[in-house]
mmCIF file of C-alpha atoms and ligand atoms in Angstrom:
data_model
loop_
_atom_site.group_PDB
_atom_site.id
_atom_site.type_symbol
_atom_site.label_atom_id
_atom_site.label_comp_id
_atom_site.label_asym_id
_atom_site.label_seq_id
_atom_site.Cartn_x
_atom_site.Cartn_y
_atom_site.Cartn_z
ATOM 1 C CA MET A 1 -30.637 -12.197 -39.493
ATOM 2 C CA SER A 2 -27.928 -10.733 -37.274
ATOM 3 C CA HIS A 3 -26.284 -7.265 -38.176
ATOM 4 C CA PRO A 4 -22.976 -7.299 -37.602
ATOM 5 C CA ILE A 5 -21.936 -4.783 -34.834
ATOM 6 C CA GLN A 6 -20.272 -1.549 -36.189
ATOM 7 C CA VAL A 7 -20.078 0.461 -33.003
ATOM 8 C CA LYS A 8 -16.400 1.004 -32.167
ATOM 9 C CA ALA A 9 -15.018 1.032 -28.868
ATOM 10 C CA ARG A 10 -12.432 3.842 -27.804
ATOM 11 C CA LYS A 11 -8.917 3.461 -29.641
ATOM 12 C CA ALA A 12 -7.114 3.665 -26.275
ATOM 13 C CA LEU A 13 -8.776 0.467 -25.353
ATOM 14 C CA ASP A 14 -6.545 -1.226 -28.020
ATOM 15 C CA ASN A 15 -3.611 -1.105 -25.793
ATOM 16 C CA MET A 16 -5.232 -2.623 -22.660
ATOM 17 C CA LYS A 17 -4.616 -6.015 -21.394
ATOM 18 C CA PRO A 18 -6.960 -7.781 -18.920
ATOM 19 C CA TYR A 19 -6.008 -8.007 -15.245
ATOM 20 C CA SER A 20 -5.033 -11.527 -14.584
ATOM 21 C CA PRO A 21 -6.076 -12.373 -10.936
ATOM 22 C CA GLY A 22 -5.133 -15.187 -8.897
ATOM 23 C CA LYS A 23 -7.271 -18.139 -9.369
ATOM 24 C CA PRO A 24 -10.008 -18.587 -6.807
ATOM 25 C CA ILE A 25 -10.096 -21.890 -4.433
ATOM 26 C CA TRP A 26 -13.470 -22.974 -5.745
ATOM 27 C CA GLU A 27 -12.275 -22.971 -9.453
ATOM 28 C CA VAL A 28 -9.203 -25.227 -8.907
ATOM 29 C CA GLN A 29 -11.581 -27.538 -6.872
ATOM 30 C CA GLN A 30 -13.744 -27.804 -9.716
ATOM 31 C CA GLU A 31 -11.239 -27.800 -12.464
ATOM 32 C CA LEU A 32 -9.219 -30.594 -10.946
ATOM 33 C CA GLY A 33 -11.614 -32.353 -8.594
ATOM 34 C CA ILE A 34 -9.558 -31.909 -5.564
ATOM 35 C CA ASP A 35 -10.876 -30.964 -2.161
ATOM 36 C CA LYS A 36 -7.844 -29.446 -0.102
ATOM 37 C CA VAL A 37 -6.756 -26.179 -2.022
ATOM 38 C CA VAL A 38 -4.398 -23.693 -0.114
ATOM 39 C CA LYS A 39 -4.399 -20.124 -1.977
ATOM 40 C CA LEU A 40 -1.179 -18.155 -1.619
ATOM 41 C CA ALA A 41 -1.631 -16.087 -4.967
ATOM 42 C CA SER A 42 -3.474 -12.788 -3.697
ATOM 43 C CA ASN A 43 -1.543 -11.531 -0.731
ATOM 44 C CA GLU A 44 -4.818 -11.890 1.348
ATOM 45 C CA ASN A 45 -4.587 -12.083 5.055
ATOM 46 C CA PRO A 46 -4.431 -15.868 6.329
ATOM 47 C CA LEU A 47 -6.020 -14.903 9.623
ATOM 48 C CA GLY A 48 -9.105 -13.584 7.908
ATOM 49 C CA ALA A 49 -10.756 -10.382 8.538
ATOM 50 C CA SER A 50 -10.670 -8.448 11.682
ATOM 51 C CA PRO A 51 -13.236 -9.999 13.867
ATOM 52 C CA LYS A 52 -14.333 -6.411 14.744
ATOM 53 C CA ALA A 53 -15.077 -5.649 11.367
ATOM 54 C CA VAL A 54 -17.083 -8.808 10.965
ATOM 55 C CA GLU A 55 -19.216 -7.640 14.186
ATOM 56 C CA ALA A 56 -19.696 -4.330 12.538
ATOM 57 C CA LEU A 57 -20.820 -5.947 9.358
ATOM 58 C CA VAL A 58 -23.496 -8.162 10.910
ATOM 59 C CA ALA A 59 -24.699 -5.101 13.077
ATOM 60 C CA TYR A 60 -25.214 -3.135 9.986
ATOM 61 C CA LEU A 61 -27.258 -5.622 8.183
ATOM 62 C CA PRO A 62 -30.698 -4.291 9.081
ATOM 63 C CA GLU A 63 -29.807 -1.043 7.607
ATOM 64 C CA ILE A 64 -28.694 -2.113 4.079
ATOM 65 C CA HIS A 65 -31.788 -0.925 2.400
ATOM 66 C CA ARG A 66 -30.390 2.546 3.022
ATOM 67 C CA TYR A 67 -27.844 4.364 0.664
ATOM 68 C CA PRO A 68 -24.465 4.486 2.070
ATOM 69 C CA ASP A 69 -22.955 7.832 3.158
ATOM 70 C CA ALA A 70 -21.879 9.296 -0.047
ATOM 71 C CA SER A 71 -19.078 11.475 1.499
ATOM 72 C CA THR A 72 -17.837 8.618 3.798
ATOM 73 C CA LYS A 73 -17.682 11.009 6.755
ATOM 74 C CA GLY A 74 -17.477 8.610 9.408
ATOM 75 C CA LEU A 75 -14.828 6.604 7.893
ATOM 76 C CA ASN A 76 -12.861 9.685 6.909
ATOM 77 C CA GLU A 77 -12.948 11.061 10.360
ATOM 78 C CA VAL A 78 -11.507 7.692 11.765
ATOM 79 C CA ILE A 79 -8.805 7.333 9.117
ATOM 80 C CA ALA A 80 -7.674 10.985 9.696
ATOM 81 C CA SER A 81 -7.595 10.576 13.439
ATOM 82 C CA GLN A 82 -5.553 7.377 13.106
ATOM 83 C CA LEU A 83 -3.111 8.970 10.680
ATOM 84 C CA GLN A 84 -2.749 12.638 11.827
ATOM 85 C CA LEU A 85 -4.425 14.045 8.790
ATOM 86 C CA THR A 86 -7.693 15.990 8.282
ATOM 87 C CA PRO A 87 -10.802 14.350 6.648
ATOM 88 C CA ASP A 88 -10.506 16.692 3.523
ATOM 89 C CA GLN A 89 -7.054 14.979 2.804
ATOM 90 C CA LEU A 90 -8.624 11.738 2.250
ATOM 91 C CA ILE A 91 -10.701 9.914 -0.334
ATOM 92 C CA VAL A 92 -12.278 6.465 0.160
ATOM 93 C CA THR A 93 -12.708 4.287 -2.697
ATOM 94 C CA ASN A 94 -14.128 0.810 -3.910
ATOM 95 C CA GLY A 95 -10.887 -0.859 -3.177
ATOM 96 C CA ALA A 96 -7.750 0.799 -3.896
ATOM 97 C CA ASP A 97 -7.858 -0.182 -7.399
ATOM 98 C CA GLU A 98 -10.716 2.480 -7.832
ATOM 99 C CA LEU A 99 -8.167 5.051 -6.533
ATOM 100 C CA ILE A 100 -6.009 4.369 -9.386
ATOM 101 C CA LYS A 101 -8.617 4.597 -12.044
ATOM 102 C CA LEU A 102 -9.937 7.850 -10.472
ATOM 103 C CA VAL A 103 -6.611 9.467 -10.447
ATOM 104 C CA ALA A 104 -5.930 8.623 -13.914
ATOM 105 C CA GLU A 105 -9.271 10.145 -14.699
ATOM 106 C CA ALA A 106 -8.794 13.260 -12.779
ATOM 107 C CA PHE A 107 -5.230 14.148 -13.960
ATOM 108 C CA LEU A 108 -4.146 12.361 -17.150
ATOM 109 C CA GLU A 109 -4.515 13.850 -20.600
ATOM 110 C CA GLU A 110 -4.079 12.248 -23.885
ATOM 111 C CA GLY A 111 -0.306 11.881 -24.579
ATOM 112 C CA ASP A 112 0.779 12.566 -21.193
ATOM 113 C CA GLU A 113 3.738 10.490 -20.028
ATOM 114 C CA VAL A 114 3.423 8.230 -16.868
ATOM 115 C CA VAL A 115 6.494 6.918 -15.295
ATOM 116 C CA VAL A 116 5.959 3.302 -13.820
ATOM 117 C CA PRO A 117 8.220 0.990 -12.240
ATOM 118 C CA HIS A 118 8.986 -2.475 -13.899
ATOM 119 C CA PRO A 119 8.033 -5.150 -12.632
ATOM 120 C CA SER A 120 5.237 -3.627 -10.677
ATOM 121 C CA PHE A 121 1.425 -3.595 -10.005
ATOM 122 C CA SER A 122 -0.182 -3.785 -13.462
ATOM 123 C CA GLU A 123 -3.034 -1.249 -12.642
ATOM 124 C CA TYR A 124 -0.666 1.623 -13.189
ATOM 125 C CA GLU A 125 -0.377 0.973 -16.758
ATOM 126 C CA PHE A 126 -4.181 0.332 -16.986
ATOM 127 C CA GLY A 127 -4.788 3.850 -15.562
ATOM 128 C CA ALA A 128 -2.688 5.219 -18.165
ATOM 129 C CA HIS A 129 -3.861 3.500 -21.088
ATOM 130 C CA LEU A 130 -7.463 4.100 -20.123
ATOM 131 C CA MET A 131 -6.819 7.733 -20.616
ATOM 132 C CA GLY A 132 -4.673 7.458 -23.772
ATOM 133 C CA SER A 133 -1.611 8.462 -21.680
ATOM 134 C CA ILE A 134 1.829 6.798 -22.335
ATOM 135 C CA PRO A 135 3.323 4.488 -19.589
ATOM 136 C CA VAL A 136 7.153 4.781 -19.535
ATOM 137 C CA ALA A 137 8.512 1.633 -17.755
ATOM 138 C CA VAL A 138 11.695 2.216 -15.744
ATOM 139 C CA PRO A 139 13.159 -1.333 -14.939
ATOM 140 C CA LEU A 140 14.329 -2.147 -11.062
ATOM 141 C CA ASP A 141 17.865 -3.236 -10.784
ATOM 142 C CA GLU A 142 18.870 -6.941 -11.165
ATOM 143 C CA SER A 143 18.229 -7.174 -7.134
ATOM 144 C CA PHE A 144 14.900 -5.437 -7.978
ATOM 145 C CA HIS A 145 15.737 -2.312 -6.083
ATOM 146 C CA TYR A 146 14.818 1.224 -7.359
ATOM 147 C CA HIS A 147 17.186 3.600 -8.832
ATOM 148 C CA VAL A 148 15.999 7.311 -8.187
ATOM 149 C CA ASP A 149 18.477 8.500 -10.778
ATOM 150 C CA GLU A 150 16.900 6.295 -13.385
ATOM 151 C CA LEU A 151 13.452 7.329 -12.541
ATOM 152 C CA LEU A 152 14.578 10.983 -12.864
ATOM 153 C CA ALA A 153 16.110 10.161 -16.098
ATOM 154 C CA ALA A 154 12.906 8.979 -17.522
ATOM 155 C CA VAL A 155 10.919 12.402 -16.679
ATOM 156 C CA THR A 156 10.578 14.793 -19.625
ATOM 157 C CA GLU A 157 8.512 17.963 -20.462
ATOM 158 C CA ARG A 158 5.454 15.553 -21.124
ATOM 159 C CA THR A 159 5.918 13.489 -17.644
ATOM 160 C CA LYS A 160 2.494 14.138 -15.704
ATOM 161 C CA MET A 161 2.683 11.258 -12.989
ATOM 162 C CA VAL A 162 5.367 8.915 -11.440
ATOM 163 C CA PHE A 163 3.961 5.715 -9.779
ATOM 164 C CA LEU A 164 5.973 4.327 -7.120
ATOM 165 C CA CYS A 165 5.146 1.046 -5.186
ATOM 166 C CA SER A 166 6.999 0.519 -1.823
ATOM 167 C CA PRO A 167 7.307 -1.987 -0.958
ATOM 168 C CA ASN A 168 6.941 -3.186 -4.513
ATOM 169 C CA ASN A 169 4.407 -5.808 -5.711
ATOM 170 C CA PRO A 170 5.403 -8.536 -6.900
ATOM 171 C CA THR A 171 9.241 -8.087 -5.615
ATOM 172 C CA GLY A 172 8.881 -7.159 -1.841
ATOM 173 C CA THR A 173 11.624 -4.655 -1.965
ATOM 174 C CA TYR A 174 11.300 -0.788 -1.021
ATOM 175 C CA LEU A 175 12.487 2.598 -1.602
ATOM 176 C CA PRO A 176 14.303 4.196 1.560
ATOM 177 C CA LYS A 177 12.931 7.215 2.800
ATOM 178 C CA ALA A 178 16.010 9.340 1.789
ATOM 179 C CA GLU A 179 15.699 8.184 -1.643
ATOM 180 C CA LEU A 180 12.212 8.957 -1.724
ATOM 181 C CA LEU A 181 12.798 12.420 -0.510
ATOM 182 C CA ARG A 182 15.638 12.964 -2.968
ATOM 183 C CA LEU A 183 13.202 12.021 -5.857
ATOM 184 C CA LEU A 184 10.307 14.340 -4.299
ATOM 185 C CA ASP A 185 12.642 17.178 -4.129
ATOM 186 C CA ALA A 186 14.129 16.660 -7.643
ATOM 187 C CA LEU A 187 10.923 16.050 -9.605
ATOM 188 C CA PRO A 188 9.306 19.165 -11.283
ATOM 189 C CA LYS A 189 6.633 20.668 -9.203
ATOM 190 C CA LYS A 190 3.966 19.864 -11.751
ATOM 191 C CA VAL A 191 4.545 16.063 -11.595
ATOM 192 C CA LEU A 192 2.351 14.137 -9.302
ATOM 193 C CA VAL A 193 3.721 11.219 -7.498
ATOM 194 C CA MET A 194 1.428 8.236 -6.782
ATOM 195 C CA TYR A 195 2.775 6.436 -3.899
ATOM 196 C CA ASP A 196 1.390 3.101 -3.299
ATOM 197 C CA SER A 197 1.992 1.755 0.128
ATOM 198 C CA ALA A 198 -0.518 -1.131 0.265
ATOM 199 C CA TYR A 199 1.966 -3.425 2.183
ATOM 200 C CA SER A 200 3.147 -0.699 4.560
ATOM 201 C CA HIS A 201 1.949 -2.602 7.636
ATOM 202 C CA TYR A 202 4.351 -5.551 6.983
ATOM 203 C CA VAL A 203 7.443 -3.386 6.674
ATOM 204 C CA SER A 204 10.304 -3.862 9.417
ATOM 205 C CA ALA A 205 13.002 -1.733 7.764
ATOM 206 C CA GLU A 206 13.787 1.409 9.968
ATOM 207 C CA ASP A 207 14.577 3.657 6.652
ATOM 208 C CA TYR A 208 10.979 2.947 5.424
ATOM 209 C CA SER A 209 8.329 5.652 4.817
ATOM 210 C CA ASP A 210 4.680 4.791 4.265
ATOM 211 C CA GLY A 211 4.486 8.496 2.494
ATOM 212 C CA LEU A 212 2.180 9.985 4.782
ATOM 213 C CA GLU A 213 4.688 12.373 6.283
ATOM 214 C CA PHE A 214 5.073 13.857 2.865
ATOM 215 C CA VAL A 215 1.583 14.377 2.504
ATOM 216 C CA ARG A 216 1.532 16.272 5.773
ATOM 217 C CA LYS A 217 4.211 18.376 4.666
ATOM 218 C CA GLY A 218 2.503 19.380 1.418
ATOM 219 C CA TYR A 219 4.479 17.460 -1.343
ATOM 220 C CA PRO A 220 2.300 16.704 -4.479
ATOM 221 C CA ILE A 221 1.961 13.342 -3.510
ATOM 222 C CA ILE A 222 -1.030 10.890 -3.145
ATOM 223 C CA VAL A 223 -0.483 7.935 -0.787
ATOM 224 C CA LEU A 224 -2.525 4.864 -1.646
ATOM 225 C CA GLN A 225 -3.626 2.330 1.141
ATOM 226 C CA THR A 226 -6.073 -0.779 1.042
ATOM 227 C CA PHE A 227 -7.884 -2.533 3.468
ATOM 228 C CA SER A 228 -7.610 -5.820 1.338
ATOM 229 C CA LYS A 229 -4.263 -6.866 2.584
ATOM 230 C CA ILE A 230 -3.410 -6.396 6.440
ATOM 231 C CA TYR A 231 -6.979 -5.803 7.433
ATOM 232 C CA GLY A 232 -8.516 -8.798 5.622
ATOM 233 C CA LEU A 233 -11.101 -7.139 3.726
ATOM 234 C CA ALA A 234 -10.359 -7.766 0.181
ATOM 235 C CA GLY A 235 -13.782 -9.227 -0.553
ATOM 236 C CA ILE A 236 -15.492 -6.251 0.372
ATOM 237 C CA ARG A 237 -13.589 -3.802 -1.735
ATOM 238 C CA VAL A 238 -12.239 -0.681 0.404
ATOM 239 C CA GLY A 239 -9.175 1.348 0.173
ATOM 240 C CA PHE A 240 -8.165 5.050 0.254
ATOM 241 C CA GLY A 241 -6.041 8.022 -0.957
ATOM 242 C CA ALA A 242 -4.167 10.625 1.180
ATOM 243 C CA ALA A 243 -2.968 13.745 -0.345
ATOM 244 C CA SER A 244 -3.305 17.658 0.012
ATOM 245 C CA SER A 245 -7.081 18.631 0.038
ATOM 246 C CA GLN A 246 -6.370 20.432 -3.347
ATOM 247 C CA LEU A 247 -5.589 17.167 -5.119
ATOM 248 C CA ILE A 248 -8.318 15.402 -3.081
ATOM 249 C CA SER A 249 -11.208 17.521 -4.278
ATOM 250 C CA SER A 250 -10.129 17.097 -7.944
ATOM 251 C CA ILE A 251 -10.173 13.276 -7.512
ATOM 252 C CA LEU A 252 -13.737 13.762 -5.809
ATOM 253 C CA GLN A 253 -14.935 15.434 -8.786
ATOM 254 C CA VAL A 254 -14.695 12.104 -10.984
ATOM 255 C CA LYS A 255 -15.961 9.743 -8.282
ATOM 256 C CA GLU A 256 -19.442 8.439 -8.413
ATOM 257 C CA PRO A 257 -21.608 9.446 -5.548
ATOM 258 C CA PHE A 258 -21.913 5.896 -3.842
ATOM 259 C CA ASN A 259 -18.715 4.327 -4.841
ATOM 260 C CA VAL A 260 -18.169 2.772 -1.524
ATOM 261 C CA ASN A 261 -20.882 0.443 -0.126
ATOM 262 C CA ALA A 262 -22.200 0.901 3.379
ATOM 263 C CA LEU A 263 -21.015 -2.473 4.723
ATOM 264 C CA ALA A 264 -17.274 -1.828 3.555
ATOM 265 C CA GLN A 265 -17.512 1.526 5.343
ATOM 266 C CA GLU A 266 -18.519 0.018 8.539
ATOM 267 C CA ALA A 267 -15.981 -2.868 8.220
ATOM 268 C CA ALA A 268 -13.335 -0.502 7.601
ATOM 269 C CA LYS A 269 -14.184 1.795 10.432
ATOM 270 C CA ALA A 270 -13.675 -1.222 12.873
ATOM 271 C CA ALA A 271 -10.759 -2.896 11.232
ATOM 272 C CA ILE A 272 -8.349 0.266 11.282
ATOM 273 C CA MET A 273 -8.854 0.417 14.963
ATOM 274 C CA ASP A 274 -8.403 -3.060 15.686
ATOM 275 C CA THR A 275 -4.844 -3.023 16.775
ATOM 276 C CA GLU A 276 -5.020 -6.573 18.105
ATOM 277 C CA HIS A 277 -5.852 -8.008 14.681
ATOM 278 C CA ILE A 278 -3.130 -5.877 13.108
ATOM 279 C CA THR A 279 -0.374 -6.928 15.501
ATOM 280 C CA ALA A 280 -1.618 -10.714 15.283
ATOM 281 C CA SER A 281 -1.359 -10.302 11.353
ATOM 282 C CA GLN A 282 2.023 -8.741 11.490
ATOM 283 C CA ARG A 283 3.219 -11.508 13.730
ATOM 284 C CA VAL A 284 1.912 -14.482 11.690
ATOM 285 C CA ASN A 285 3.513 -12.864 8.557
ATOM 286 C CA THR A 286 6.979 -12.270 10.254
ATOM 287 C CA LEU A 287 7.085 -15.848 11.407
ATOM 288 C CA GLY A 288 5.765 -17.234 8.160
ATOM 289 C CA ARG A 289 8.407 -15.219 5.942
ATOM 290 C CA GLU A 290 11.238 -16.748 8.011
ATOM 291 C CA GLN A 291 9.681 -20.338 7.979
ATOM 292 C CA LEU A 292 9.609 -19.759 3.877
ATOM 293 C CA TYR A 293 13.120 -18.199 3.949
ATOM 294 C CA GLU A 294 14.495 -21.199 5.977
ATOM 295 C CA ALA A 295 12.729 -23.920 3.588
ATOM 296 C CA PHE A 296 13.984 -22.049 0.510
ATOM 297 C CA ARG A 297 17.586 -22.123 1.703
ATOM 298 C CA LYS A 298 17.478 -25.803 2.439
ATOM 299 C CA LEU A 299 15.928 -26.450 -1.003
ATOM 300 C CA GLY A 300 18.533 -24.378 -2.534
ATOM 301 C CA VAL A 301 15.948 -22.163 -4.110
ATOM 302 C CA SER A 302 16.786 -18.344 -4.646
ATOM 303 C CA PHE A 303 14.534 -15.509 -3.158
ATOM 304 C CA THR A 304 14.178 -12.114 -2.726
ATOM 305 C CA GLU A 305 13.945 -10.882 0.957
ATOM 306 C CA SER A 306 10.702 -9.293 1.388
ATOM 307 C CA MET A 307 9.097 -6.387 3.258
ATOM 308 C CA THR A 308 5.736 -7.499 2.560
ATOM 309 C CA ASN A 309 3.174 -10.576 2.988
ATOM 310 C CA PHE A 310 4.552 -12.451 -0.209
ATOM 311 C CA ILE A 311 7.894 -13.541 -1.635
ATOM 312 C CA LEU A 312 9.397 -13.479 -5.022
ATOM 313 C CA VAL A 313 11.055 -16.949 -5.537
ATOM 314 C CA LYS A 314 13.396 -17.922 -8.632
ATOM 315 C CA LEU A 315 12.609 -21.435 -9.662
ATOM 316 C CA GLY A 316 14.545 -21.202 -12.820
ATOM 317 C CA PRO A 317 13.462 -22.453 -16.482
ATOM 318 C CA ASP A 318 11.044 -24.916 -14.790
ATOM 319 C CA ALA A 319 8.972 -22.335 -13.019
ATOM 320 C CA LYS A 320 5.865 -22.404 -15.221
ATOM 321 C CA GLU A 321 5.721 -26.210 -15.104
ATOM 322 C CA LEU A 322 6.116 -26.209 -11.030
ATOM 323 C CA TYR A 323 3.519 -23.485 -10.986
ATOM 324 C CA VAL A 324 1.026 -25.787 -12.674
ATOM 325 C CA ARG A 325 2.259 -28.881 -10.809
ATOM 326 C CA LEU A 326 1.755 -27.188 -7.298
ATOM 327 C CA MET A 327 -1.656 -26.108 -8.369
ATOM 328 C CA GLU A 328 -2.621 -29.867 -9.336
ATOM 329 C CA LYS A 329 -1.198 -30.672 -5.789
ATOM 330 C CA GLY A 330 -3.719 -27.911 -4.267
ATOM 331 C CA VAL A 331 -1.465 -24.981 -3.732
ATOM 332 C CA ILE A 332 -2.231 -21.867 -5.873
ATOM 333 C CA VAL A 333 0.637 -19.419 -6.297
ATOM 334 C CA ARG A 334 1.147 -16.610 -8.937
ATOM 335 C CA TYR A 335 3.325 -17.413 -11.881
ATOM 336 C CA GLY A 336 5.768 -14.590 -12.639
ATOM 337 C CA GLY A 337 5.099 -14.583 -16.525
ATOM 338 C CA THR A 338 2.347 -11.812 -15.719
ATOM 339 C CA TRP A 339 5.408 -9.622 -15.002
ATOM 340 C CA GLY A 340 7.832 -10.642 -17.795
ATOM 341 C CA MET A 341 9.464 -13.048 -15.252
ATOM 342 C CA PRO A 342 9.198 -16.561 -16.619
ATOM 343 C CA GLN A 343 11.680 -18.180 -14.050
ATOM 344 C CA HIS A 344 9.828 -16.752 -10.941
ATOM 345 C CA ILE A 345 6.856 -17.281 -8.990
ATOM 346 C CA ARG A 346 5.308 -15.137 -6.287
ATOM 347 C CA VAL A 347 4.054 -16.811 -2.967
ATOM 348 C CA THR A 348 1.810 -15.316 -0.389
ATOM 349 C CA VAL A 349 2.872 -15.830 3.234
ATOM 350 C CA GLY A 350 0.058 -17.982 4.737
ATOM 351 C CA THR A 351 -0.579 -19.581 8.228
ATOM 352 C CA ARG A 352 2.075 -21.861 9.655
ATOM 353 C CA GLU A 353 0.260 -25.107 8.237
ATOM 354 C CA GLU A 354 -0.470 -23.316 4.786
ATOM 355 C CA ASN A 355 3.127 -22.609 4.360
ATOM 356 C CA GLU A 356 4.131 -26.106 5.586
ATOM 357 C CA PHE A 357 1.809 -27.925 2.979
ATOM 358 C CA PHE A 358 3.272 -25.433 0.302
ATOM 359 C CA ILE A 359 6.970 -26.327 1.323
ATOM 360 C CA GLU A 360 6.008 -30.080 1.323
ATOM 361 C CA GLN A 361 4.602 -30.100 -2.190
ATOM 362 C CA LEU A 362 7.403 -27.960 -3.572
ATOM 363 C CA THR A 363 9.888 -30.231 -1.838
ATOM 364 C CA SER A 364 8.298 -33.245 -3.449
ATOM 365 C CA LEU A 365 8.328 -31.601 -6.896
ATOM 366 C CA LEU A 366 11.948 -30.587 -6.748
ATOM 367 C CA ASP A 367 12.981 -33.887 -5.656
HETATM 368 C C1 PLP B 401 -3.567 -5.114 -3.341
HETATM 369 C C2 PLP B 401 -3.089 -4.145 -3.958
HETATM 370 C C3 PLP B 401 -3.536 -2.779 -4.190
HETATM 371 C C4 PLP B 401 -4.934 -2.610 -3.733
HETATM 372 O O1 PLP B 401 -5.853 -3.623 -3.815
HETATM 373 P P1 PLP B 401 -7.581 -3.362 -3.736
HETATM 374 O O2 PLP B 401 -7.904 -4.810 -3.374
HETATM 375 O O3 PLP B 401 -8.025 -2.860 -4.835
HETATM 376 O O4 PLP B 401 -7.586 -2.359 -2.678
HETATM 377 C C5 PLP B 401 -2.920 -1.819 -4.603
HETATM 378 N N1 PLP B 401 -1.811 -1.810 -4.915
HETATM 379 C C6 PLP B 401 -1.060 -2.885 -4.575
HETATM 380 C C7 PLP B 401 0.468 -2.757 -5.271
HETATM 381 C C8 PLP B 401 -1.431 -4.131 -4.223
HETATM 382 O O5 PLP B 401 -0.871 -5.206 -4.319
#
């Protein structure tokens, strides 16, 4: 006889929605019985990982019976010297997603308010809900741009954190540097800003800031960066946060000792110095964005100009149907429903060939 489980999970968990990831290639191959599948759904680097990172991984394999460096000393030093920071202004994490969770655990109390932009990356709300805090969503405007005054208007006595994603996922839009500065100067000093610049390497706008200058100047800001996007290391899980050493030491208190595996540390060290791979990735992305814009214009499909490696595309009332039909034709994109945008899809910029394949399939569906 089985006994019904009476153990209750924390109340805070009732508010939490599961993350909805891009569908993996193998799953689509299996479900639909097709061979050729192009994934343009998770903003991965279509050129693959930095070859220098792969070399470093292979070279490290004989050592994997050893525990990793718990303090990621070597990697902190490399990142610090690349970004003109000190090693104690950095924390390396198991993907940048882990940083969001650790920051929530280190700073949020039950009932704290957390300002989050909308639509944006869903993990911010996850962090808030996990701690029993209250996410306060501030919508971007019709063209998906930030309004600093509206963000400020959402701040109350109970506000503990403000999340910003710039350029923003899933819209590709960004907050100009002067506006970021205006926000930082206007916020109460006890409010922490989490500035997610996961896509900073793809930005061409002159008036953009990756946020690091405000860390150097001592503002209460944590800058999030990841090795999953331009560095092409999404599968090995590594990201980092940059902030004043005081903020970093609080986050370190809630981190597990061996949160970043040894292979990830080796790969990240090599990838961040591989300027050749970074430049090549930027070039492929810039050309790919133009290729896709041109195709969308020809098709009469509206889109939001992007500072990232993905584009938000408005397909109209048939967007969900088109998303499903694209999948059947072997192209995985992301459906906007996840962000409350049922008329949109988000497509990652791929290689020239991948973009071409996507355009061909979309064109045939729209005809
Ligand atoms: C991809 C992404 C991250 C980090 O991803 P990890 O793979 O966990 O490092 C963080 N923020 C945004 C907005 C992203 O798109």
